[in-house]
PDB file of C-alpha atoms in Angstrom:
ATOM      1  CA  UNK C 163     166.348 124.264 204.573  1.00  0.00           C
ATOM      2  CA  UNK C 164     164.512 121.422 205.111  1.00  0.00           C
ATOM      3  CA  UNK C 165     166.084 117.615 204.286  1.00  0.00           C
ATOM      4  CA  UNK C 166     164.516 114.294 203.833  1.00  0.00           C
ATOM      5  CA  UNK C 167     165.617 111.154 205.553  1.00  0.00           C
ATOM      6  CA  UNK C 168     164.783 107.507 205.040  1.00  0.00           C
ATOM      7  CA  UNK C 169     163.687 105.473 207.722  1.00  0.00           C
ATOM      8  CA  UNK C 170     163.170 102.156 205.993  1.00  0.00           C
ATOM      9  CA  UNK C 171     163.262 100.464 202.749  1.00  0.00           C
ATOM     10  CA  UNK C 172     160.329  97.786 201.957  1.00  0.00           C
ATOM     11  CA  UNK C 173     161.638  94.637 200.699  1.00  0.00           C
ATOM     12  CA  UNK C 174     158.970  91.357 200.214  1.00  0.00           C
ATOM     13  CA  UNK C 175     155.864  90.581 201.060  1.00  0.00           C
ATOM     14  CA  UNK C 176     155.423  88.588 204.515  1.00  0.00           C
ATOM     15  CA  UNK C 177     152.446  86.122 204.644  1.00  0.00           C
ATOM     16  CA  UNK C 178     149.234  86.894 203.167  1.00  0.00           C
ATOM     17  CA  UNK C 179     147.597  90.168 205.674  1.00  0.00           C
ATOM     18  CA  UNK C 180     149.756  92.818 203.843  1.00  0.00           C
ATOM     19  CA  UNK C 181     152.743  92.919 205.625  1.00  0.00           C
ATOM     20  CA  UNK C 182     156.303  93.523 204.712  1.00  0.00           C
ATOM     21  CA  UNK C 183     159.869  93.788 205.109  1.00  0.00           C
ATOM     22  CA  UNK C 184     161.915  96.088 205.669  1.00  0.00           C
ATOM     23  CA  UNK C 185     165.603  97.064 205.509  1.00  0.00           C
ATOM     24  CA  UNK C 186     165.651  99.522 208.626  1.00  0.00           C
ATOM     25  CA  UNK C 187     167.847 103.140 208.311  1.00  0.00           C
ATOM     26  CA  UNK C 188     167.356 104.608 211.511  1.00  0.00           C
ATOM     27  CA  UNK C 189     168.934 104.399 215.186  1.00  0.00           C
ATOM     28  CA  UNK C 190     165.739 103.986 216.488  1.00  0.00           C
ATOM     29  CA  UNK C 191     163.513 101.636 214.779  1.00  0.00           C
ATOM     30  CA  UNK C 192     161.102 101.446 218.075  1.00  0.00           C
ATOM     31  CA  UNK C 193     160.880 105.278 218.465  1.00  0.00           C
ATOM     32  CA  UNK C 194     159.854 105.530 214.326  1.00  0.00           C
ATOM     33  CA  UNK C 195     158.217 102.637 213.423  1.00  0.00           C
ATOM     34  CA  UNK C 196     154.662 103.080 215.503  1.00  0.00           C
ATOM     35  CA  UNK C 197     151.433 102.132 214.701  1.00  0.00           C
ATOM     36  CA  UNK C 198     149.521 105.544 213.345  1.00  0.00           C
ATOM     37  CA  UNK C 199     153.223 106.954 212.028  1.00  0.00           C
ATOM     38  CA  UNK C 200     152.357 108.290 208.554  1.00  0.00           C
ATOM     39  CA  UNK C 201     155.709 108.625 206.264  1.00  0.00           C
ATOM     40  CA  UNK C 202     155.669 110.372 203.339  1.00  0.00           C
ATOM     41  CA  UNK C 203     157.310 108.256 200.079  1.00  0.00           C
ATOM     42  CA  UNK C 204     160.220 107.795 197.259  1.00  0.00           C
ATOM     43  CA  UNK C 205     158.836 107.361 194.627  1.00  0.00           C
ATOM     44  CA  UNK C 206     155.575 109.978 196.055  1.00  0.00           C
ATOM     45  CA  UNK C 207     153.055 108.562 194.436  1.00  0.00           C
ATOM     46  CA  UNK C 208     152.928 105.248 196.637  1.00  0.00           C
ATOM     47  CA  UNK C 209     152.142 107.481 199.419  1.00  0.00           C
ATOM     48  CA  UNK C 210     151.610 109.027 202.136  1.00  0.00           C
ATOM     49  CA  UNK C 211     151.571 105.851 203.904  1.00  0.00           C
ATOM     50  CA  UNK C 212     150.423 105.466 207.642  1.00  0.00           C
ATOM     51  CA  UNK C 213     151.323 102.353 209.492  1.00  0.00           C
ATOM     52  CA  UNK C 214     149.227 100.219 211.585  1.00  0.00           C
ATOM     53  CA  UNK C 215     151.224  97.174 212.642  1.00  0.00           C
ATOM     54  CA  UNK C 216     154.784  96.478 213.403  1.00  0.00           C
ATOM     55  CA  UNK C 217     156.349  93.539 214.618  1.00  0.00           C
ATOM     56  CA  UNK C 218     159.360  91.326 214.852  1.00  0.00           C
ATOM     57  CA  UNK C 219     160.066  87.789 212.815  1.00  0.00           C
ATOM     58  CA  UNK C 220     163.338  86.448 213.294  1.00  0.00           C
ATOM     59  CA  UNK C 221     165.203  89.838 213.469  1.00  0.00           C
ATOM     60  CA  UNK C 222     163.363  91.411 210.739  1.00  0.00           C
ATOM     61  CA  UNK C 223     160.905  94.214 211.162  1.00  0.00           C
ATOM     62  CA  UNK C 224     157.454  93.064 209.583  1.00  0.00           C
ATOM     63  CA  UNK C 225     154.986  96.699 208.906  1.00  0.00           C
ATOM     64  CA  UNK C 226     151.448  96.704 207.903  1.00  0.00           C
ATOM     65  CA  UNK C 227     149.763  99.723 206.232  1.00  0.00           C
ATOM     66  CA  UNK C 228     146.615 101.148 206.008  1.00  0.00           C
ATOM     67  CA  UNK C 229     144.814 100.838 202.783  1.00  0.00           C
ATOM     68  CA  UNK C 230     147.438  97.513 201.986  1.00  0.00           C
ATOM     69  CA  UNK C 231     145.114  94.605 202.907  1.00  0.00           C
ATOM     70  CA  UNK C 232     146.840  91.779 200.930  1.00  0.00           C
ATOM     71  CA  UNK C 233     149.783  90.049 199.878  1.00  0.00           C
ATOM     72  CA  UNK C 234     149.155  91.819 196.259  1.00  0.00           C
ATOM     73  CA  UNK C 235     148.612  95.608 197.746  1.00  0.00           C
ATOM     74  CA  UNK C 236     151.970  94.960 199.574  1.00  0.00           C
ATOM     75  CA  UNK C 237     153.895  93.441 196.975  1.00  0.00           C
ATOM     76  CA  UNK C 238     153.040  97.127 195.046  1.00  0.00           C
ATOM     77  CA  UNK C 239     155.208  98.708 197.946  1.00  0.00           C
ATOM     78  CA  UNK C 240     158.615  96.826 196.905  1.00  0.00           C
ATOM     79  CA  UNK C 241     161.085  99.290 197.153  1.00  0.00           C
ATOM     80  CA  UNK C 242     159.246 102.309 199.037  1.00  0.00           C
ATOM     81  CA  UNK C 243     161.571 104.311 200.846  1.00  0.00           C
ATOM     82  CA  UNK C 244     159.687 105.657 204.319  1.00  0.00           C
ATOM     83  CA  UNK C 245     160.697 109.255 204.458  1.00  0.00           C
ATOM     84  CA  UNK C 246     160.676 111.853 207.522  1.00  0.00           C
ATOM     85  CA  UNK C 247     161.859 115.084 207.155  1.00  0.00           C
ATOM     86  CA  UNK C 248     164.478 116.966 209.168  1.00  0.00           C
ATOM     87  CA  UNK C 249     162.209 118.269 211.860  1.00  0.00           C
ATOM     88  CA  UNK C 250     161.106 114.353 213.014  1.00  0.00           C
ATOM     89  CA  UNK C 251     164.534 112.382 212.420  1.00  0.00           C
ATOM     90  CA  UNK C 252     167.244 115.055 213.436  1.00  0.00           C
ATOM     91  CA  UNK C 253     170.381 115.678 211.943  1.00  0.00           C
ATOM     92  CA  UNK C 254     172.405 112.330 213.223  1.00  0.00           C
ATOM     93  CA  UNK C 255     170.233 110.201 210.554  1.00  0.00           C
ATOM     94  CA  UNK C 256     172.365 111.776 207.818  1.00  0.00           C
ATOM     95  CA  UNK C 257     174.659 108.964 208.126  1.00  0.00           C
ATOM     96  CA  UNK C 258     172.076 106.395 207.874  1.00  0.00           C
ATOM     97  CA  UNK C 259     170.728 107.257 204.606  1.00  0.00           C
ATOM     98  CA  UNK C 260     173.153 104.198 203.364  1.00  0.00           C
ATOM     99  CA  UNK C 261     176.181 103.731 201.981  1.00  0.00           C
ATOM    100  CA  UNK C 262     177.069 103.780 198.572  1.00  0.00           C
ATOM    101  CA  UNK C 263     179.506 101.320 196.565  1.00  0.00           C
ATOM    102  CA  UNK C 264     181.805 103.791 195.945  1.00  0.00           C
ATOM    103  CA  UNK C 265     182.157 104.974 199.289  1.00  0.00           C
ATOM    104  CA  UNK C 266     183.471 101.443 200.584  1.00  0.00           C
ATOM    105  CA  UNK C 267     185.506  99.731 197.845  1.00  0.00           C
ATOM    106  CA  UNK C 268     189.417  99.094 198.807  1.00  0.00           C
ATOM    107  CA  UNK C 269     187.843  99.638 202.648  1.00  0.00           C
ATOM    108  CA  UNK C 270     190.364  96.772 204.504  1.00  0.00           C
ATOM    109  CA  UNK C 271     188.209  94.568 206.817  1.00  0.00           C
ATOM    110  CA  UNK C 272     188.818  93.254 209.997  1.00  0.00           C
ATOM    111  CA  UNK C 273     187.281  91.280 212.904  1.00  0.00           C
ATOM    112  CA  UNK C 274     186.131  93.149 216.053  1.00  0.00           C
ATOM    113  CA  UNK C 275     189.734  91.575 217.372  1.00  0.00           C
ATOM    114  CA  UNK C 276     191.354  93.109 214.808  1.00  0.00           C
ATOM    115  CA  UNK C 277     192.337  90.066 212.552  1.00  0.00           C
ATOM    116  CA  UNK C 278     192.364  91.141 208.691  1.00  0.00           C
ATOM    117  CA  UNK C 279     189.604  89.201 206.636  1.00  0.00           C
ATOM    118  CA  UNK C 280     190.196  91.096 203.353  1.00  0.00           C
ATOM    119  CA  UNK C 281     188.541  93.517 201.303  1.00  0.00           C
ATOM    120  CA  UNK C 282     185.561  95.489 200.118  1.00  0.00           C
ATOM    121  CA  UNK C 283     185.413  94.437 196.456  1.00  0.00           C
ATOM    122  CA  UNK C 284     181.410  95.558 195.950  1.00  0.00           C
ATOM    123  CA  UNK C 285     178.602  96.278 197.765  1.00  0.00           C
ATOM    124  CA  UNK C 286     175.307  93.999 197.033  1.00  0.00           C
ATOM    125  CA  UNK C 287     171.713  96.373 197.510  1.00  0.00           C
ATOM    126  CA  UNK C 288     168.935  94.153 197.785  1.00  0.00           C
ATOM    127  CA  UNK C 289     164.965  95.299 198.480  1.00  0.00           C
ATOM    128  CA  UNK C 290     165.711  93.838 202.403  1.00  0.00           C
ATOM    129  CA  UNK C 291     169.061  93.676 203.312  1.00  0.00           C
ATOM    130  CA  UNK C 292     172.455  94.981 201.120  1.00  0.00           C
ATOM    131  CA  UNK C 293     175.311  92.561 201.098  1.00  0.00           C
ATOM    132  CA  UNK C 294     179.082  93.823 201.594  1.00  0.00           C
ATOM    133  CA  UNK C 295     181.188  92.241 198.821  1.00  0.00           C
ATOM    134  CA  UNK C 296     184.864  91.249 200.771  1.00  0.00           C
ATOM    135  CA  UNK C 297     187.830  89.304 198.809  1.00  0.00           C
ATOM    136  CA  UNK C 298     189.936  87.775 200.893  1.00  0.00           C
ATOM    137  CA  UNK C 299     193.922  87.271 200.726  1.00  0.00           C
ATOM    138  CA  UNK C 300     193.330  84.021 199.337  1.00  0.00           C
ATOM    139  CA  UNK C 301     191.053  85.621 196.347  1.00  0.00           C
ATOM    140  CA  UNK C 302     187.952  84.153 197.442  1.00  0.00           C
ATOM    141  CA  UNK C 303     184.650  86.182 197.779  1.00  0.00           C
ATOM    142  CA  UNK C 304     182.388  86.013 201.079  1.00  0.00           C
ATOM    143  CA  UNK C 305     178.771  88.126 201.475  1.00  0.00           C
ATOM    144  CA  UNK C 306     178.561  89.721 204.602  1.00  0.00           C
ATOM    145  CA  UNK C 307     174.817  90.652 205.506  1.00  0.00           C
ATOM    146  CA  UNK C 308     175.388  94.757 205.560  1.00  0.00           C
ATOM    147  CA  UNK C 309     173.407  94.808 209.227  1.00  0.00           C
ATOM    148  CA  UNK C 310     174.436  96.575 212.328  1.00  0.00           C
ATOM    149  CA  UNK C 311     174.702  92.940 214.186  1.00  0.00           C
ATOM    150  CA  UNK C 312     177.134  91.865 211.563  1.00  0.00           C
ATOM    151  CA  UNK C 313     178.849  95.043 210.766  1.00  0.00           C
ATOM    152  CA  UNK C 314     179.166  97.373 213.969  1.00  0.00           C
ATOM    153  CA  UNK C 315     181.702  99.916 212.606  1.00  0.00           C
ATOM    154  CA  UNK C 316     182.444 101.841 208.977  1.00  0.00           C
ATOM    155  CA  UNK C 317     184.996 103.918 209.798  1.00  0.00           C
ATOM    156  CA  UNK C 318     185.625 106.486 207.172  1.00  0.00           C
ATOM    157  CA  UNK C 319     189.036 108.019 208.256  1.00  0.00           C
ATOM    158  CA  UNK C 320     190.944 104.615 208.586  1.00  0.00           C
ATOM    159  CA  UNK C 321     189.157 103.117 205.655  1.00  0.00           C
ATOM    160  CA  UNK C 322     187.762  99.676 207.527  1.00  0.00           C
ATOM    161  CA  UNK C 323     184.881  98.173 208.218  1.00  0.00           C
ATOM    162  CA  UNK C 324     185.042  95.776 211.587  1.00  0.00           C
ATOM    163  CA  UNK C 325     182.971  92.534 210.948  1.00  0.00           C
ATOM    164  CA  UNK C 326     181.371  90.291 213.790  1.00  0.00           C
ATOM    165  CA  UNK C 327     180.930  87.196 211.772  1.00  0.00           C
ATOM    166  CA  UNK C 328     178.507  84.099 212.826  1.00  0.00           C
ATOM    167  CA  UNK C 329     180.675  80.974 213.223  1.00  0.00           C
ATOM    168  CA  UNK C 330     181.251  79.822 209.784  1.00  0.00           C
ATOM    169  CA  UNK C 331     180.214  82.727 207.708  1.00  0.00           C
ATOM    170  CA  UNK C 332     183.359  83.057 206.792  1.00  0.00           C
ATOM    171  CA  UNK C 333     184.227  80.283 205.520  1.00  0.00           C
ATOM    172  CA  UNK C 334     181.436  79.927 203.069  1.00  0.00           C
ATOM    173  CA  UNK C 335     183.283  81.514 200.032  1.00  0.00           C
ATOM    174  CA  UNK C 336     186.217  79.137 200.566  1.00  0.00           C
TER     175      UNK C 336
END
């Protein structure tokens, strides 16, 4: 039986060629996301799209697509999910389809060094990047960008989620 997997989400708009975000799902972003890669779509009607340029701005994978000349032709592709099936991604992308809210509340979270920082109260999804909710012990509320950079670990059987914070991240809720 065959399965769908998402590869990427497309966020915003990027400049005025046609290119656009995207909130990346796979393990291998350089191995999927090649010029002349066509992905089929969610919702299907906004595709089959093919790409035709990728690149890097600041961490953030920019795509361009064919037949999506303009700022206004991408803008129509907010919120595209880029779908392979089972026989291109393999079975380990079953964990990347995302996490859901439910699947993370009450999860305790800790610094790579182990030091509590509090607890998954919600999780944020946003067309480029989701944001993990955490309360800390003192009751305040700090967004954690829900990347790999910033979040290295979910780990389901001991119910935490190891952050790597930037300096000051943090603090920004207190």
């Amino acid at each position: 039986m065959s399965q769908t997997f998402v590869v990427a989400r497309v966020g915003k708009p990027h400049g005025l060629r046609g290119e656009v975000t995207v909130q990346v799902h796979t393990d291998d972003p350089e191995g999927r996301l090649t010029p002349g890669a066509r992905f089929a779509t969610d919702p299907e009607q906004r595709g089959p799209l093919t790409l035709v340029s990728v690149r890097q701005h600041q961490g953030t994978y920019l795509l361009g697509f064919e037949g999506h000349p303009d700022r206004t032709a991408a803008e129509a592709l907010r919120g595209t999910r880029l779908l392979v099936d089972d026989g291109e991604e393999g079975e380990e992308e079953d964990d990347d389809a995302g996490w859901r809210e439910d699947d993370l509340l009450g999860f305790a979270v800790v610094r790579v060094d182990g030091q509590p920082v509090g607890e998954v109260s919600a999780l944020h999804l946003r067309p480029v990047q989701d944001l993990l909710e955490v309360r800390t012990p003192s009751g305040s509320v700090v967004l954690v960008p829900f990347v790999e950079e910033l979040v290295p670990q979910v780990d389901e059987e001991a119910r935490t989620v190891v952050v790597d914070p930037p300096p000051g991240l943090l603090e920004l809720g207190e």
